[in-house]
């Protein structure tokens, strides 16, 4: 009688170990019969799919990259849409027509003159971002091209606190209670606050590679549920046979609909129909000319909008710093507060210089008018938002 009992105990132990061994992985548990989309397309399919919505550019550093139309110069990726929880973790549901490609494949980087550009990639994920959290805040930033996944791990510098090329204005922050739900762009902290919030939060980036797919469980969904007081459903990712024609169709009842084939490299000799060279870095004389005020029509409308945005940011910073100074009597270290306010002022100046530089380069690339796609290209639903420091900002236009 003892032998059968030992066998049963041994089998039970194996089962427990098997379950425990899965704790360090992220198995989204696809239904029976699931198989990843087979190779049936290649990276060059992005060329024609994205051409109506932006410029294809030949970058000296990254090769063929893409930059979207109809975005103000102070726009940044992963802001016009919402975060949803899926069986593969946090997924970005974009409002842009082209979001199915550029937020689930490839990497973004901020070019000094062409602005935000996307580098195509072949691996699908629910989103390619780094995450931070702490003190009631959560933040995310696009992963740079230098950080790639291969041979079962991250390739390149994966020091998550010092990612290559990632500046403070790459980061979007909001209160953890404000993360779920559409229209997150209206709940973001001003960009210059990121320089402080980066230091007050910790890296929590956590990607796992299982069943030929990436999962992103960086933020604890239970903690976000508690902070927001919202019922956050778990959406099952459902595979689409073709790219979505309308971003509104990406989310349906209980599902996140994704076009995510495994991609091959582009066919030899293939490239977009129209490619322009990346904006060359100017000589000192050219840069002096570029620093003169821009008044050319119709671009001055965007210049006015940018000046208004900068004015709003300065006023917000003044209000924030006045309130911080009032709190100094409550025990805030005076030297620490001074350094923090100096860093915020410097950050505001740096992002203003960056925006003006990109605006001037855009005007030179297309002196007769703003970049725009075809007449039916939809504009974003909203622009970036300012905040009173609580994460409850108002939309600025």
Coordinates of C-alpha atoms in Angstrom, one line a residue:
X1 CA 0.0 0.0 0.0
X2 CA 2.9 2.4 0.6
X3 CA 4.1 2.2 -2.9
X4 CA 1.0 3.5 -4.6
X5 CA 0.9 6.3 -2.0
X6 CA 4.5 7.3 -2.8
X7 CA 3.7 7.3 -6.5
X8 CA 0.7 9.5 -5.9
X9 CA 2.7 11.9 -3.8
X10 CA 5.5 12.0 -6.4
X11 CA 3.0 12.8 -9.2
X12 CA 1.4 15.5 -7.0
X13 CA 4.9 17.0 -6.4
X14 CA 5.6 17.0 -10.1
X15 CA 2.3 18.8 -10.8
X16 CA 3.1 21.4 -8.2
X17 CA 6.6 22.0 -9.5
X18 CA 5.2 22.3 -13.0
X19 CA 2.8 25.0 -11.9
X20 CA 5.5 26.8 -9.9
X21 CA 7.9 26.6 -12.8
X22 CA 5.4 28.6 -14.9
X23 CA 5.3 31.4 -12.4
X24 CA 8.3 33.1 -14.0
X25 CA 6.9 33.0 -17.5
X26 CA 3.9 34.7 -19.1
X27 CA 1.6 32.3 -20.8
X28 CA -1.4 34.1 -22.1
X29 CA -3.3 30.8 -22.4
X30 CA -4.6 30.9 -26.0
X31 CA -7.7 28.7 -26.7
X32 CA -7.2 25.2 -28.0
X33 CA -6.2 25.1 -31.7
X34 CA -4.5 28.6 -31.6
X35 CA -1.5 29.0 -33.8
X36 CA 0.5 32.2 -34.5
X37 CA -0.2 33.8 -37.9
X38 CA 2.2 32.2 -40.4
X39 CA 4.8 33.9 -42.5
X40 CA 2.8 35.3 -45.4
X41 CA 3.9 38.9 -45.7
X42 CA 7.1 40.9 -45.3
X43 CA 8.3 44.2 -43.9
X44 CA 7.8 45.9 -47.3
X45 CA 4.0 45.7 -46.8
X46 CA 4.4 48.7 -44.5
X47 CA 5.6 50.8 -47.4
X48 CA 2.3 51.1 -49.2
X49 CA 0.1 50.8 -46.1
X50 CA 1.7 53.8 -44.4
X51 CA 2.4 56.0 -47.5
X52 CA -1.0 57.8 -47.3
X53 CA -0.3 58.9 -43.7
X54 CA 3.3 60.1 -43.7
X55 CA 6.7 60.5 -45.3
X56 CA 9.1 57.7 -45.9
X57 CA 12.6 59.0 -45.2
X58 CA 16.0 57.5 -45.9
X59 CA 17.9 57.9 -42.6
X60 CA 21.7 57.7 -42.7
X61 CA 21.6 55.9 -39.3
X62 CA 18.5 53.7 -39.5
X63 CA 17.8 53.2 -43.2
X64 CA 14.1 53.6 -44.2
X65 CA 12.0 55.3 -41.6
X66 CA 8.5 56.8 -41.5
X67 CA 7.2 60.1 -40.1
X68 CA 3.5 60.8 -39.7
X69 CA 1.6 63.7 -41.2
X70 CA -0.8 66.0 -39.3
X71 CA 1.0 65.9 -36.0
X72 CA 2.1 69.1 -34.3
X73 CA 5.8 69.2 -33.6
X74 CA 5.3 68.7 -29.8
X75 CA 3.4 65.4 -30.4
X76 CA 4.9 62.2 -29.2
X77 CA 4.0 58.5 -29.8
X78 CA 1.7 56.5 -27.5
X79 CA -0.4 59.5 -26.5
X80 CA -3.5 59.6 -28.7
X81 CA -5.3 56.4 -27.6
X82 CA -5.7 54.3 -24.5
X83 CA -4.1 51.5 -22.6
X84 CA -6.2 48.3 -22.3
X85 CA -5.5 45.1 -20.4
X86 CA -5.3 41.9 -22.5
X87 CA -4.3 38.3 -22.2
X88 CA -0.9 39.5 -23.3
X89 CA -0.7 42.3 -20.8
X90 CA -1.0 46.1 -21.5
X91 CA -1.8 46.9 -25.1
X92 CA -1.9 50.3 -26.8
X93 CA -5.2 51.0 -28.7
X94 CA -4.4 54.0 -30.9
X95 CA -6.8 56.5 -32.4
X96 CA -4.6 56.9 -35.5
X97 CA -5.3 55.0 -38.7
X98 CA -1.7 53.8 -38.8
X99 CA -1.4 52.7 -35.2
X100 CA -1.8 49.0 -35.9
X101 CA 1.6 49.0 -37.4
X102 CA 3.7 51.6 -35.7
X103 CA 2.8 50.9 -32.1
X104 CA 3.0 47.1 -32.3
X105 CA 6.0 46.7 -34.6
X106 CA 9.3 48.5 -34.7
X107 CA 10.7 51.4 -32.7
X108 CA 10.4 55.2 -32.5
X109 CA 13.1 57.8 -32.2
X110 CA 13.1 61.6 -32.2
X111 CA 15.2 63.0 -35.1
X112 CA 16.7 66.4 -34.4
X113 CA 15.1 67.9 -37.5
X114 CA 12.5 65.4 -38.9
X115 CA 10.9 64.9 -35.5
X116 CA 9.4 61.6 -34.4
X117 CA 10.2 58.8 -36.9
X118 CA 9.3 55.1 -36.8
X119 CA 11.8 52.4 -37.7
X120 CA 10.0 49.2 -39.1
X121 CA 10.4 46.0 -37.3
X122 CA 9.2 42.4 -37.7
X123 CA 8.3 41.4 -34.1
X124 CA 4.8 42.1 -32.8
X125 CA 4.0 43.1 -29.2
X126 CA 1.0 44.8 -27.6
X127 CA 3.2 47.9 -27.2
X128 CA 7.0 48.6 -27.3
X129 CA 7.5 51.0 -24.4
X130 CA 9.5 51.2 -21.2
X131 CA 7.4 51.7 -18.0
X132 CA 8.0 53.5 -14.7
X133 CA 5.8 53.9 -11.6
X134 CA 5.9 55.3 -8.1
X135 CA 4.3 57.8 -5.8
X136 CA 1.0 57.4 -7.5
X137 CA 2.4 58.1 -11.0
X138 CA 2.9 55.8 -14.0
X139 CA 5.0 56.7 -17.1
X140 CA 5.9 55.2 -20.4
X141 CA 8.3 56.0 -23.3
X142 CA 8.9 54.5 -26.7
X143 CA 11.7 52.0 -26.9
X144 CA 14.6 53.3 -29.0
X145 CA 15.9 51.4 -32.1
X146 CA 19.1 50.5 -30.3
X147 CA 17.1 48.2 -28.0
X148 CA 16.1 45.0 -29.8
X149 CA 15.1 41.5 -28.8
X150 CA 17.1 38.6 -30.1
X151 CA 18.5 35.2 -29.1
X152 CA 16.0 35.1 -26.1
X153 CA 17.0 38.5 -24.6
X154 CA 17.5 42.2 -25.1
X155 CA 20.3 43.3 -27.4
X156 CA 22.1 46.5 -26.8
X157 CA 22.1 48.8 -23.8
X158 CA 19.1 47.7 -21.7
X159 CA 19.9 49.9 -18.7
X160 CA 16.3 50.9 -18.3
X161 CA 17.2 54.0 -16.3
X162 CA 19.5 55.2 -19.1
X163 CA 18.1 54.0 -22.4
X164 CA 20.2 55.2 -25.4
X165 CA 18.9 58.4 -26.9
X166 CA 15.8 58.6 -24.6
X167 CA 15.3 62.2 -23.4
X168 CA 13.0 63.3 -20.7
X169 CA 10.4 64.6 -23.1
X170 CA 10.0 61.1 -24.6
X171 CA 8.1 60.2 -21.4
X172 CA 4.4 60.5 -20.8
X173 CA 3.2 60.4 -17.2
X174 CA -0.2 60.3 -15.6
X175 CA -1.6 59.5 -12.2
X176 CA -2.1 55.7 -11.8
X177 CA -5.8 56.3 -11.2
X178 CA -6.0 58.0 -14.6
X179 CA -4.4 55.3 -16.7
X180 CA -7.4 53.3 -17.8
X181 CA -10.0 54.6 -20.2
X182 CA -10.1 56.5 -23.5
X183 CA -8.7 60.0 -24.0
X184 CA -5.6 59.6 -21.9
X185 CA -4.1 62.4 -23.8
X186 CA -6.2 64.8 -21.7
X187 CA -4.8 63.4 -18.5
X188 CA -1.1 63.6 -19.1
X189 CA 1.3 65.7 -17.1
X190 CA 3.1 68.5 -19.0
X191 CA 6.3 67.2 -20.7
X192 CA 8.6 69.3 -18.5
X193 CA 7.4 67.5 -15.4
X194 CA 8.9 64.3 -16.7
X195 CA 12.4 65.4 -15.8
X196 CA 11.3 65.3 -12.1
X197 CA 9.0 62.3 -12.3
X198 CA 11.6 60.1 -13.8
X199 CA 13.7 60.5 -10.6
X200 CA 10.7 59.9 -8.4
X201 CA 9.6 56.6 -10.1
X202 CA 11.3 53.2 -10.7
X203 CA 11.6 51.1 -13.7
X204 CA 9.0 48.3 -13.9
X205 CA 9.5 47.2 -17.6
X206 CA 8.7 43.5 -17.9
X207 CA 8.4 41.8 -21.3
X208 CA 8.1 38.0 -21.6
X209 CA 8.4 35.9 -24.8
X210 CA 6.1 33.0 -24.9
X211 CA 4.4 31.0 -27.7
X212 CA 6.1 33.1 -30.4
X213 CA 4.6 36.3 -29.0
X214 CA 5.6 39.1 -26.6
X215 CA 3.6 39.9 -23.4
X216 CA 3.8 43.1 -21.5
X217 CA 2.8 42.9 -17.8
X218 CA 4.9 45.8 -16.6
X219 CA 2.2 47.3 -14.4
X220 CA 0.2 45.3 -11.9
X221 CA -3.3 45.5 -13.2
X222 CA -4.7 44.8 -9.7
X223 CA -3.0 47.9 -8.4
X224 CA -4.4 50.0 -11.3
X225 CA -7.8 48.7 -10.6
X226 CA -7.5 49.7 -6.9
X227 CA -6.2 53.2 -7.7
X228 CA -8.7 53.9 -10.4
X229 CA -11.7 52.2 -8.8
X230 CA -12.6 50.9 -12.3
X231 CA -13.5 47.4 -13.4
X232 CA -10.7 46.7 -16.0
X233 CA -11.7 43.8 -18.1
X234 CA -9.2 41.3 -19.6
X235 CA -9.6 41.4 -23.3
X236 CA -8.6 38.4 -25.4
X237 CA -6.4 39.3 -28.4
X238 CA -8.1 38.1 -31.6
X239 CA -6.1 37.8 -34.8
X240 CA -7.3 39.8 -37.9
X241 CA -6.6 38.5 -41.4
X242 CA -5.9 42.0 -42.7
X243 CA -5.0 45.4 -41.2
X244 CA -7.9 47.2 -39.6
X245 CA -9.4 50.0 -41.8
X246 CA -10.7 52.0 -38.8
X247 CA -8.9 52.1 -35.4
X248 CA -12.4 52.1 -33.8
X249 CA -12.6 48.5 -34.8
X250 CA -9.5 47.5 -32.8
X251 CA -11.6 47.2 -29.6
X252 CA -14.8 45.1 -29.5
X253 CA -16.7 43.4 -26.7
X254 CA -14.1 41.5 -24.6
X255 CA -11.5 41.5 -27.4
X256 CA -8.5 43.4 -28.7
X257 CA -8.4 42.9 -32.5
X258 CA -4.9 42.8 -33.9
X259 CA -3.2 42.2 -37.2
X260 CA 0.0 40.6 -36.2
X261 CA 1.5 38.3 -38.8
X262 CA 5.1 37.1 -38.3
X263 CA 7.1 39.1 -40.8
X264 CA 10.0 38.3 -43.1
X265 CA 12.5 40.8 -44.2
X266 CA 11.7 43.0 -47.1
X267 CA 12.1 41.6 -50.6
X268 CA 15.4 42.5 -52.2
X269 CA 15.3 45.9 -53.9
X270 CA 11.9 46.8 -52.5
X271 CA 11.3 50.3 -51.1
X272 CA 8.5 52.9 -50.9
X273 CA 7.4 54.7 -54.0
X274 CA 8.5 58.1 -52.7
X275 CA 11.4 58.4 -50.4
X276 CA 13.1 61.6 -49.4
X277 CA 16.5 62.0 -47.7
X278 CA 16.6 62.8 -44.0
X279 CA 17.1 66.4 -43.2
X280 CA 20.8 67.2 -43.2
X281 CA 22.4 68.7 -40.1
X282 CA 23.0 72.4 -40.8
X283 CA 26.2 74.3 -40.9
X284 CA 26.6 77.1 -38.4
X285 CA 25.6 79.7 -41.0
X286 CA 22.5 77.7 -42.0
X287 CA 21.5 77.3 -38.3
X288 CA 21.8 81.1 -37.8
X289 CA 19.3 81.6 -40.7
X290 CA 17.0 79.0 -39.2
X291 CA 16.9 80.8 -35.9
X292 CA 15.1 83.8 -37.5
X293 CA 11.4 84.1 -36.7
X294 CA 9.2 82.1 -39.1
X295 CA 6.2 84.0 -40.6
X296 CA 5.7 82.2 -43.9
X297 CA 2.1 81.2 -44.7
X298 CA 0.4 78.9 -44.0
X299 CA 2.9 77.5 -41.6
X300 CA 2.7 80.5 -39.3
X301 CA -0.6 79.0 -38.0
X302 CA 1.3 76.1 -36.6
X303 CA 4.0 78.4 -35.3
X304 CA 1.3 80.4 -33.5
X305 CA -0.2 77.2 -32.0
X306 CA 3.3 76.2 -30.8
X307 CA 3.8 79.6 -29.2
X308 CA 0.5 79.3 -27.4
X309 CA 1.4 75.8 -26.2
X310 CA 4.7 77.1 -24.9
X311 CA 2.9 80.0 -23.1
X312 CA 0.5 77.6 -21.5
X313 CA 3.4 75.4 -20.3
X314 CA 5.3 78.4 -18.8
X315 CA 2.2 79.5 -16.9
X316 CA 1.6 76.0 -15.7
X317 CA 5.2 75.7 -14.5
X318 CA 4.9 79.0 -12.7
X319 CA 1.8 77.8 -10.9
X320 CA 3.4 74.5 -10.0
X321 CA 6.5 76.1 -8.7
X322 CA 4.6 78.7 -6.7
X323 CA 2.6 75.9 -5.0
X324 CA 5.8 73.9 -4.3
X325 CA 7.4 77.0 -2.7
X326 CA 4.4 77.3 -0.4
X327 CA 4.9 73.7 0.6
X328 CA 8.5 74.4 1.7
X329 CA 7.3 75.4 5.1
X330 CA 5.8 71.9 5.4
X331 CA 9.3 70.3 5.5
X332 CA 10.4 70.2 1.9
X333 CA 14.2 70.6 1.6
X334 CA 15.0 74.0 0.2
X335 CA 18.0 73.0 -1.8
X336 CA 16.2 70.0 -3.3
X337 CA 13.3 72.2 -4.3
X338 CA 15.6 74.7 -5.9
X339 CA 17.3 72.0 -8.0
X340 CA 14.0 70.5 -9.0
X341 CA 12.7 73.8 -10.2
X342 CA 15.9 74.6 -12.1
X343 CA 15.7 71.2 -13.8
X344 CA 12.0 71.9 -14.8
X345 CA 12.9 75.3 -16.2
X346 CA 15.8 73.8 -18.2
X347 CA 13.6 71.0 -19.5
X348 CA 11.0 73.5 -20.7
X349 CA 13.7 75.4 -22.5
X350 CA 15.1 72.3 -24.1
X351 CA 11.8 71.0 -25.4
X352 CA 11.0 74.5 -26.7
X353 CA 14.2 74.6 -28.7
X354 CA 13.6 71.1 -30.0
X355 CA 10.1 72.0 -31.2
X356 CA 11.2 75.2 -32.9
X357 CA 14.0 73.4 -34.7
X358 CA 11.7 70.7 -36.0
X359 CA 9.1 73.3 -37.1
X360 CA 11.8 75.2 -39.1
X361 CA 13.0 72.0 -40.7
X362 CA 9.4 71.0 -41.7
X363 CA 8.9 74.4 -43.4
X364 CA 12.1 73.9 -45.4
X365 CA 11.0 70.4 -46.5
X366 CA 7.7 71.7 -47.7
X367 CA 7.9 75.6 -48.0
X368 CA 4.4 75.9 -49.6
X369 CA 2.5 74.5 -46.8
X370 CA 2.0 72.0 -44.0
X371 CA 2.6 68.3 -44.5
X372 CA -0.7 66.6 -45.1
X373 CA -1.9 63.3 -46.4
X374 CA -4.9 62.8 -48.7
X375 CA -8.2 64.6 -48.0
X376 CA -9.7 61.7 -46.1
X377 CA -6.8 61.4 -43.6
X378 CA -8.3 61.8 -40.2
X379 CA -6.7 64.2 -37.7
X380 CA -6.2 63.2 -34.1
X381 CA -9.2 63.4 -31.8
X382 CA -7.3 65.6 -29.4
X383 CA -3.9 67.2 -28.7
X384 CA -1.6 67.0 -25.7
X385 CA -2.8 68.1 -22.3
X386 CA -1.5 70.2 -19.5
X387 CA -2.0 69.2 -15.9
X388 CA -2.3 70.9 -12.6
X389 CA 0.1 68.3 -11.2
X390 CA -2.8 65.9 -10.2
X391 CA -3.0 64.3 -13.6
X392 CA -6.4 66.0 -14.3
X393 CA -5.4 68.3 -17.1
X394 CA -7.4 70.2 -19.7
X395 CA -7.1 69.8 -23.4
X396 CA -5.0 72.4 -25.1
X397 CA -5.4 73.2 -28.7

